[in-house]
Tab-separated table of C-alpha atoms in Angstrom:
chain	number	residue	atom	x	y	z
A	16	UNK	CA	-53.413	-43.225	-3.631
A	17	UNK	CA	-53.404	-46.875	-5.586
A	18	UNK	CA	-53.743	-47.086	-9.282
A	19	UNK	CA	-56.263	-49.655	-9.574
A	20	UNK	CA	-58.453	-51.870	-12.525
A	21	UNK	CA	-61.530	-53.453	-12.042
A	22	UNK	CA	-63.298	-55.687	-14.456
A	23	UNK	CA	-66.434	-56.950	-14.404
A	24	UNK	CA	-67.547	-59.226	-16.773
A	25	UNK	CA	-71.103	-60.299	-16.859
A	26	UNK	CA	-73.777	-62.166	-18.990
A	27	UNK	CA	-74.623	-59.451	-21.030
A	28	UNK	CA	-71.702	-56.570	-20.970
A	29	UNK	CA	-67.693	-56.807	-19.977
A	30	UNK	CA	-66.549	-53.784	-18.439
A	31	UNK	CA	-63.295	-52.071	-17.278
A	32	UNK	CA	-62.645	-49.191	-14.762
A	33	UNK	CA	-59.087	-47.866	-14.192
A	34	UNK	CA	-59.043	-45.652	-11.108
A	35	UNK	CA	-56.944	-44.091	-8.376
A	36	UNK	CA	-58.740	-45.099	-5.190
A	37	UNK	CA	-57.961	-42.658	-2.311
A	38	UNK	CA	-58.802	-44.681	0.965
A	39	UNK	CA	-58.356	-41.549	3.184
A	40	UNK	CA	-60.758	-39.287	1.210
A	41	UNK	CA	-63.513	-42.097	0.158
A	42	UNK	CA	-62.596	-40.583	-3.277
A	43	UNK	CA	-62.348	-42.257	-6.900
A	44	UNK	CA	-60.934	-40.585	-9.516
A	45	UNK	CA	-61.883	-42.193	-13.063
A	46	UNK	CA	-58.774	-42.256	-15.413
A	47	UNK	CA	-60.676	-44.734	-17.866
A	48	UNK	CA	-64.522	-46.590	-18.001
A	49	UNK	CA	-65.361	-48.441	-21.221
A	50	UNK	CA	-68.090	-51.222	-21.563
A	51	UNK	CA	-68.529	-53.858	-24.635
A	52	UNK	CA	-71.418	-55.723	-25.172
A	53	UNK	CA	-69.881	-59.682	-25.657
A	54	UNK	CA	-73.186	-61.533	-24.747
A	55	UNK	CA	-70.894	-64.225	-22.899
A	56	UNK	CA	-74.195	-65.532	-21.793
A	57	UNK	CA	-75.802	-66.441	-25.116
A	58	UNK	CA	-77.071	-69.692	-25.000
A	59	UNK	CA	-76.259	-70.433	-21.512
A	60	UNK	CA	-79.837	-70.988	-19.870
A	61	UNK	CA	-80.582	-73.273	-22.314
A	62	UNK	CA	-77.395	-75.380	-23.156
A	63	UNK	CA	-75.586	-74.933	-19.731
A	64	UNK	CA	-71.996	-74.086	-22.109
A	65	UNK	CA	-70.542	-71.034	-23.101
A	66	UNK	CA	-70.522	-70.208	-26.548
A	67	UNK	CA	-66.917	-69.859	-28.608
A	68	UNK	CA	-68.085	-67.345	-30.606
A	69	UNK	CA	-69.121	-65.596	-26.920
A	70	UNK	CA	-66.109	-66.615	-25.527
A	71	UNK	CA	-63.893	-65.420	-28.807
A	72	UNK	CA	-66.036	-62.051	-28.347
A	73	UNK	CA	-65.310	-62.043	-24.800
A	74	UNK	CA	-61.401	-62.130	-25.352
A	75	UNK	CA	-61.198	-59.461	-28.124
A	76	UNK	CA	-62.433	-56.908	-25.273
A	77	UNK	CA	-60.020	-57.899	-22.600
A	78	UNK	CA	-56.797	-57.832	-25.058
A	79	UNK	CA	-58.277	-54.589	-25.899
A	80	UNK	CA	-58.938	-54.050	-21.985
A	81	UNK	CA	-55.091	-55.566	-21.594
A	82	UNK	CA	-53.792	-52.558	-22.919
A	83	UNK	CA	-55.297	-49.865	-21.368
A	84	UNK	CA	-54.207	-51.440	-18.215
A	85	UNK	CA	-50.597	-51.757	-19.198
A	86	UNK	CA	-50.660	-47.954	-20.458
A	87	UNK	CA	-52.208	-46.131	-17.729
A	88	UNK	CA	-49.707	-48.465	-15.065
A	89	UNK	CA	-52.662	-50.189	-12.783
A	90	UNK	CA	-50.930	-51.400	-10.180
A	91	UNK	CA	-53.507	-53.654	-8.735
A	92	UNK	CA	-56.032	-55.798	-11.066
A	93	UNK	CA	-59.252	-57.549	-10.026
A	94	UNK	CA	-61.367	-59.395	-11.849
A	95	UNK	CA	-64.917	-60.358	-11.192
A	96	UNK	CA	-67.408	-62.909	-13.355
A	97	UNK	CA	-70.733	-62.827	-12.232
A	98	UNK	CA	-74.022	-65.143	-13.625
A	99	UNK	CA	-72.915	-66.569	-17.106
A	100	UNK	CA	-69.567	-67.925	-15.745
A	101	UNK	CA	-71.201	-69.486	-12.323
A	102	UNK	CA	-73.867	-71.535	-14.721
A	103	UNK	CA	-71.416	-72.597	-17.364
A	104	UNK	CA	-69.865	-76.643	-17.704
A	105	UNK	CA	-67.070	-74.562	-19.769
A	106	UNK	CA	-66.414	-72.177	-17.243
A	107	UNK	CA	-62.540	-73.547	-17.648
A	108	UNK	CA	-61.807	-72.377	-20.973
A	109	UNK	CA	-63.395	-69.084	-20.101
A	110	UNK	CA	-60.930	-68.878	-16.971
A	111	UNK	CA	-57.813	-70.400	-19.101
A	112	UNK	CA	-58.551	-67.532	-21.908
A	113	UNK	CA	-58.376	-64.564	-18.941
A	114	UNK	CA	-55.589	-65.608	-17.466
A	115	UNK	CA	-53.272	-66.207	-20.351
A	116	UNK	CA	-54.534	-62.289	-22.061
A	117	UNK	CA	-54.483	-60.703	-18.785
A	118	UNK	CA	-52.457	-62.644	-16.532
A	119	UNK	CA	-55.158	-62.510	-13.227
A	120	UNK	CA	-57.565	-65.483	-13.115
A	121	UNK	CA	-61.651	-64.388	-13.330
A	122	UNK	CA	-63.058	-64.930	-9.608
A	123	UNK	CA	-66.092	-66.293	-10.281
A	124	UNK	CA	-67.873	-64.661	-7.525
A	125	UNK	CA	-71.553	-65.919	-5.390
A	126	UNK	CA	-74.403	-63.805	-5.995
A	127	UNK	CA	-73.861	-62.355	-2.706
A	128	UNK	CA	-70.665	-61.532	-3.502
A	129	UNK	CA	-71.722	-59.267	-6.653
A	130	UNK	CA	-74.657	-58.052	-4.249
A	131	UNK	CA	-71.812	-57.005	-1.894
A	132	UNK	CA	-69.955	-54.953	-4.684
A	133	UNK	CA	-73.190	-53.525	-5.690
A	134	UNK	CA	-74.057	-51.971	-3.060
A	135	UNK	CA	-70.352	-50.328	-1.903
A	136	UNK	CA	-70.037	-49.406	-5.760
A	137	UNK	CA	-73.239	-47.867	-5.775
A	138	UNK	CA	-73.709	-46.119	-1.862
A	139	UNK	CA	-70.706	-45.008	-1.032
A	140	UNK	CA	-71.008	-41.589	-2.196
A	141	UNK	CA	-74.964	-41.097	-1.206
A	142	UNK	CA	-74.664	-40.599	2.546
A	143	UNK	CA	-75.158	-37.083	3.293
A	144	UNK	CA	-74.915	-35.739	-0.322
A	145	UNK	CA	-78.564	-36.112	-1.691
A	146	UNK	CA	-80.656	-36.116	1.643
A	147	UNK	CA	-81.807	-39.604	0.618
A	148	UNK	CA	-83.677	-41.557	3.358
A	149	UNK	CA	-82.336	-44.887	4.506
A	150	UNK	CA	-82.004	-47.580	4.420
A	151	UNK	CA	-81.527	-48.507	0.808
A	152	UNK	CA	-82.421	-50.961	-1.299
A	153	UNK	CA	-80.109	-51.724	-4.159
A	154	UNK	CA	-81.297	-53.598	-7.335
A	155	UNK	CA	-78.838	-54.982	-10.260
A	156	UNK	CA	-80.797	-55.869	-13.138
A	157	UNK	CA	-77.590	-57.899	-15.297
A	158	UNK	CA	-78.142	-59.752	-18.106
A	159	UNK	CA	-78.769	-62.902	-16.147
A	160	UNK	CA	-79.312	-61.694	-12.673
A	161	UNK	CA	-80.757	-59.277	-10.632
A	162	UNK	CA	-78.930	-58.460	-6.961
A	163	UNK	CA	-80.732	-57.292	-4.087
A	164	UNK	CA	-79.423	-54.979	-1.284
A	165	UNK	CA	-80.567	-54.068	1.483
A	166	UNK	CA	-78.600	-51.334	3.822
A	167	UNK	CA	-77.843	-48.766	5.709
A	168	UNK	CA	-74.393	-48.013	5.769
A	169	UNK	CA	-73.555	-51.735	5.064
A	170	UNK	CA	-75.445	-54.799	3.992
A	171	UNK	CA	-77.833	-55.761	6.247
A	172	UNK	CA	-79.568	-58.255	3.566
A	173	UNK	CA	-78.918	-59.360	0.294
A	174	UNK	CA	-80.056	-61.807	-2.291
A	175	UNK	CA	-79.154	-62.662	-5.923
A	176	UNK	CA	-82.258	-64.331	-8.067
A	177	UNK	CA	-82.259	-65.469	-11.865
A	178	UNK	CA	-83.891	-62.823	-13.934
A	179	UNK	CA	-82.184	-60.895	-15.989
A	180	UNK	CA	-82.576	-59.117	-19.443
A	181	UNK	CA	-80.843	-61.505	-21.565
A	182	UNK	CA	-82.415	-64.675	-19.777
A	183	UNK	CA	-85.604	-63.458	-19.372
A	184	UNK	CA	-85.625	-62.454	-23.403
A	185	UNK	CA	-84.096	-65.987	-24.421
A	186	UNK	CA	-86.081	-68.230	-22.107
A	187	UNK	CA	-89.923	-66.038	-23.008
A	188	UNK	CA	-89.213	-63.800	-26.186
A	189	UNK	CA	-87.316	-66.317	-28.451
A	190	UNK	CA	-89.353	-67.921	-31.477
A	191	UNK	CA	-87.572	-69.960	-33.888
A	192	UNK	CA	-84.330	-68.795	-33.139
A	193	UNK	CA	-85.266	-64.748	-33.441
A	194	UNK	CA	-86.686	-62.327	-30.718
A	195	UNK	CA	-90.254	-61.824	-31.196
A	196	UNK	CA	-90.518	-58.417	-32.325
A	197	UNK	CA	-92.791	-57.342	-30.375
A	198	UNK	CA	-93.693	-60.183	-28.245
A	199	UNK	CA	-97.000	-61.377	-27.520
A	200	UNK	CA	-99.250	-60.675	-24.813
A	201	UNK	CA	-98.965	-64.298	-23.715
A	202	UNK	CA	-95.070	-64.185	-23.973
A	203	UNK	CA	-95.453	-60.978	-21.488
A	204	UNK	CA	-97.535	-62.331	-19.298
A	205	UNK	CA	-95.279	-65.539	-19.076
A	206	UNK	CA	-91.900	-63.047	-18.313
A	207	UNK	CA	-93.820	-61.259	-16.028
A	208	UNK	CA	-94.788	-64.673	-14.076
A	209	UNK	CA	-91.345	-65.298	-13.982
A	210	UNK	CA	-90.238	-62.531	-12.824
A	211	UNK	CA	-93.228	-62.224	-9.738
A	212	UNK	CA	-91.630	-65.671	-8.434
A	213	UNK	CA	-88.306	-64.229	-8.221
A	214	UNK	CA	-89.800	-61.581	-5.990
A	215	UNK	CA	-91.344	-63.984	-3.647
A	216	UNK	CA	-87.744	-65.320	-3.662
A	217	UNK	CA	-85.892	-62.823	-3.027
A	218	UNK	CA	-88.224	-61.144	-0.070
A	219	UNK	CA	-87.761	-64.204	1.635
A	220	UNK	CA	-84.217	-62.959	2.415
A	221	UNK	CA	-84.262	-59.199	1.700
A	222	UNK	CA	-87.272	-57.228	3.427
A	223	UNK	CA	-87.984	-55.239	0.036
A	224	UNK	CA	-91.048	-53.261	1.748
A	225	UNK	CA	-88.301	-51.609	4.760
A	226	UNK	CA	-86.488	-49.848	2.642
A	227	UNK	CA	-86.855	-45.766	2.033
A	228	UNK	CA	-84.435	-44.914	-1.290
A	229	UNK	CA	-84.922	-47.492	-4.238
A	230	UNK	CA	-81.452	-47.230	-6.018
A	231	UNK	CA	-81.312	-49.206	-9.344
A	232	UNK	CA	-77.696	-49.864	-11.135
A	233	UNK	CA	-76.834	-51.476	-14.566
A	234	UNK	CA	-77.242	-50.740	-18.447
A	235	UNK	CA	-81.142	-51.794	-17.964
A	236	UNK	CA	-82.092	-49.003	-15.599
A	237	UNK	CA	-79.152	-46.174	-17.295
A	238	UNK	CA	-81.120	-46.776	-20.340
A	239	UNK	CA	-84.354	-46.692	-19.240
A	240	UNK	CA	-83.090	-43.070	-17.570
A	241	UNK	CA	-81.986	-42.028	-20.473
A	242	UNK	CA	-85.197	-42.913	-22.463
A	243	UNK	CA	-87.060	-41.115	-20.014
A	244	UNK	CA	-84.756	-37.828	-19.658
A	245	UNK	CA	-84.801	-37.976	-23.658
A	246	UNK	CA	-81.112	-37.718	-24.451
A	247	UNK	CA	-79.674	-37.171	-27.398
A	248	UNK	CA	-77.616	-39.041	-26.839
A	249	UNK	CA	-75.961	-41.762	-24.044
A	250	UNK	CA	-75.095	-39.406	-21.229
A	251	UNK	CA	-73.564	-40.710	-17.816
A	252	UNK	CA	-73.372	-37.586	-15.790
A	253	UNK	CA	-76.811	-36.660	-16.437
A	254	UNK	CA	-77.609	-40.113	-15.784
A	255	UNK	CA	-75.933	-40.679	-12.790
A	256	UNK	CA	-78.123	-39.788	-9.870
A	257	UNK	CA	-81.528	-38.851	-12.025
A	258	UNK	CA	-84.435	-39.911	-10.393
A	259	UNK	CA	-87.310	-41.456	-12.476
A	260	UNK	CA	-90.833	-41.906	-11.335
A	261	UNK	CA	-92.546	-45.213	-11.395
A	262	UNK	CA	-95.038	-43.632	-13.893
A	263	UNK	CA	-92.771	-42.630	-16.179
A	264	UNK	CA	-91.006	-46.508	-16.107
A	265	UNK	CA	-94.307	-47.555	-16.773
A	266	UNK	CA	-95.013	-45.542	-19.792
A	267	UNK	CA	-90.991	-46.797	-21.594
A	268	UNK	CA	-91.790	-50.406	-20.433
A	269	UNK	CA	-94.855	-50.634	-22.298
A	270	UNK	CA	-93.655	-48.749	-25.671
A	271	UNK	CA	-90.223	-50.844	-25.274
A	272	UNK	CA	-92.904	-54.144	-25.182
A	273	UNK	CA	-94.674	-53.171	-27.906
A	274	UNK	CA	-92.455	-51.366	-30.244
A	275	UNK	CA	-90.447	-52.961	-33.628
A	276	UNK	CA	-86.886	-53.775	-33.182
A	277	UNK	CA	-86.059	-50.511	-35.706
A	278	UNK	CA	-88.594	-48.495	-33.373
A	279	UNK	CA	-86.088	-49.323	-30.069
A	280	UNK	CA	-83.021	-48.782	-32.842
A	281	UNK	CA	-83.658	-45.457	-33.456
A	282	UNK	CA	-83.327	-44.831	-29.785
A	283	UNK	CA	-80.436	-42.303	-29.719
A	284	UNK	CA	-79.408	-43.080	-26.359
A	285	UNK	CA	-79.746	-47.169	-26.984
A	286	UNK	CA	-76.730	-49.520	-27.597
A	287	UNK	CA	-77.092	-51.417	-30.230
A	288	UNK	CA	-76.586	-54.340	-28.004
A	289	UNK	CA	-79.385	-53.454	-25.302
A	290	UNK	CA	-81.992	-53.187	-28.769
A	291	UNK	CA	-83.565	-56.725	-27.927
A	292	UNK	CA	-83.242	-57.421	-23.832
A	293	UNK	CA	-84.201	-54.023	-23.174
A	294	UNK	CA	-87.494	-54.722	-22.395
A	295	UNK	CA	-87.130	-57.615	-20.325
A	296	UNK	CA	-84.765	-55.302	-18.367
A	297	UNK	CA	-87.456	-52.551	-17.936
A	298	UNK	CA	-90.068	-54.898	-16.935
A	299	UNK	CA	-87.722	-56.159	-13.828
A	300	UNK	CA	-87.182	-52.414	-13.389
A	301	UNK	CA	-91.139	-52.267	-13.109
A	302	UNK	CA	-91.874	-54.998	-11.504
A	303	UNK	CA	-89.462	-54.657	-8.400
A	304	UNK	CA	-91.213	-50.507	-7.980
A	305	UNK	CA	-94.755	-51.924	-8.108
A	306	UNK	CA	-93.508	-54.424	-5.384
A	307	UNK	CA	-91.956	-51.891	-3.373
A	308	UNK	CA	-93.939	-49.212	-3.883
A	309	UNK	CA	-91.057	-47.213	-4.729
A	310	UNK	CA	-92.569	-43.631	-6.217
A	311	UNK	CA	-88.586	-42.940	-8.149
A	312	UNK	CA	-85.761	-44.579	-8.788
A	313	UNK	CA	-82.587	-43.066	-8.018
A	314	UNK	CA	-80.157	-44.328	-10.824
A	315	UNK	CA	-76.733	-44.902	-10.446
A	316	UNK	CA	-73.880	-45.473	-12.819
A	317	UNK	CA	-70.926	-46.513	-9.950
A	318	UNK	CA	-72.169	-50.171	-9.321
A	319	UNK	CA	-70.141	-53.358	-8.712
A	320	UNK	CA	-67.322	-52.160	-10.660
A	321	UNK	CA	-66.667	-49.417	-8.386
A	322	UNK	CA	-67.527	-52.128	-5.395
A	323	UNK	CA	-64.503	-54.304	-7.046
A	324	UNK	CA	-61.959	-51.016	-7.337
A	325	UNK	CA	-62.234	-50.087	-3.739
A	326	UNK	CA	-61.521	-53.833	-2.340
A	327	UNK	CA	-58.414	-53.184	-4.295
A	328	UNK	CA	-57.808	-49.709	-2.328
């Protein structure tokens, strides 16, 4: 058994998982999992720099993260930056700011790299427990963006594309300096154009139409779950492993488009943080099923963070 933490910080959400990881057994047991919205990528498509008031939001989570590692005795420490970091001419001062708070330097990883993660994080504990056909694809919609797996019991194809919530919202739903609330039809349209080229991109690499079991990973799809399994309140093991219909995306992707920011607020389930990329997120969500022809997506909460903890074990 190996005491491990795993942090994965991406454009939209930093996250920590402190685990023992039990190589023999295939088992992880969860001693902590926190996530904290930072928006390190805010600004990024457009000015190519990270923010310091990201980056100062960025470092107030891993001191906080900094601690629970020291108290619960990790052994082993990983961690993993992902879309915001590769694009940034700062990237440095991010990696200088890790390094001196919690003493490992950020790996700034390739998109196949975090598709990698994704997928181990995500199917290692589907074989053989929920009769689900394979092979898989596995999609992680991030903040800037979205990794696609393809595999059986290991990757057999994988590509990483630029759309994600957060750069889909700032580069389409972004007027004056405030999201359009809701957006237009144009601005919609525009996302959704976006979005349709990414497909093209990535099925020149991953054969999305081969796959039998759609799995879908990150804040984006566990919300849009638990919209759609109308939770009081944010849920994980009710999330994890619900499967949602491509009708019933369809029907929370168009309220989330045309709904008020206080409409999405009131959300019980929502974090306050997801309140204005959420629909970008969804529409990816939607757009990859149509594509596919996926009937349900099976939603998982173990993703690249659990990927990261067992290349640790």
């Amino acid at each position: 058994m190996t005491r491990v933490a795993a942090v994965d910080c991406g454009t939209n959400s930093i996250r920590l998982l402190v685990a023992d990881a039990d190589p023999e057994t295939g088992e992880l047991t969860d001693l902590d999992r926190r996530m904290t919205i930072v928006r390190l990528g805010q600004g990024v498509d457009r000015t190519g720099r990270l923010a310091p008031e990201a980056l100062e939001r960025t470092f107030a989570a891993c001191r906080e993260y900094a601690q629970v590692i020291r108290e619960l005795g990790a052994t082993k420490v990983r961690f993993v930056a992902t879309s915001a970091s590769r694009d940034a001419e700062n990237r440095d001062e991010f990696t200088r700011g890790v390094v001196d708070i919690l003493g490992v330097e950020p790996e700034v990883i390739t998109g196949d790299q975090e598709a990698e993660f994704s997928f181990i994080g995500a199917t290692r504990e589907l074989s053989g427990g929920d009769h689900l056909e394979k092979p898989y694809l596995v999609v992680d919609i991030g903040g800037g963006s979205t990794e696609f797996v393809v595999g059986d019991d290991h990757v057999d194809a994988a590509r990483s594309v630029d759309i994600g919530c957060v750069r889909l919202t700032e580069r389409h739903l972004v007027h004056d300096g405030k999201v359009t609330d809701p957006p237009a039809h144009e601005q919609v349209a525009a996302m959704r154009a976006d979005i349709e080229a990414a497909l093209d991109l990535a099925a020149e690499t991953v054969p999305l139409g081969e796959a039998r079991t759609l799995v879908g990973l990150a804040g984006s799809v566990t919300t849009v779950s638990a919209i759609a399994l109308e939770l009081p309140e944010y849920d994980s093991a009710r999330i994890h492993h619900s499967r949602i219909s491509r009708a019933r995306v369809r029907q929370i992707t168009e309220w989330l488009l045309s709904s008020s920011h206080a409409e999405r607020a009131e959300v019980p389930s929502m974090h306050p943080g997801r309140v204005d990329v959420i629909g970008a997120g969804a529409l990816v969500l939607l757009s990859i099923m149509e594509r596919t022809g996926a009937e349900e997506v099976v939603v998982s909460e173990h993703d690249i963070l659990d990927g990261i903890a067992w290349s640790l074990a």
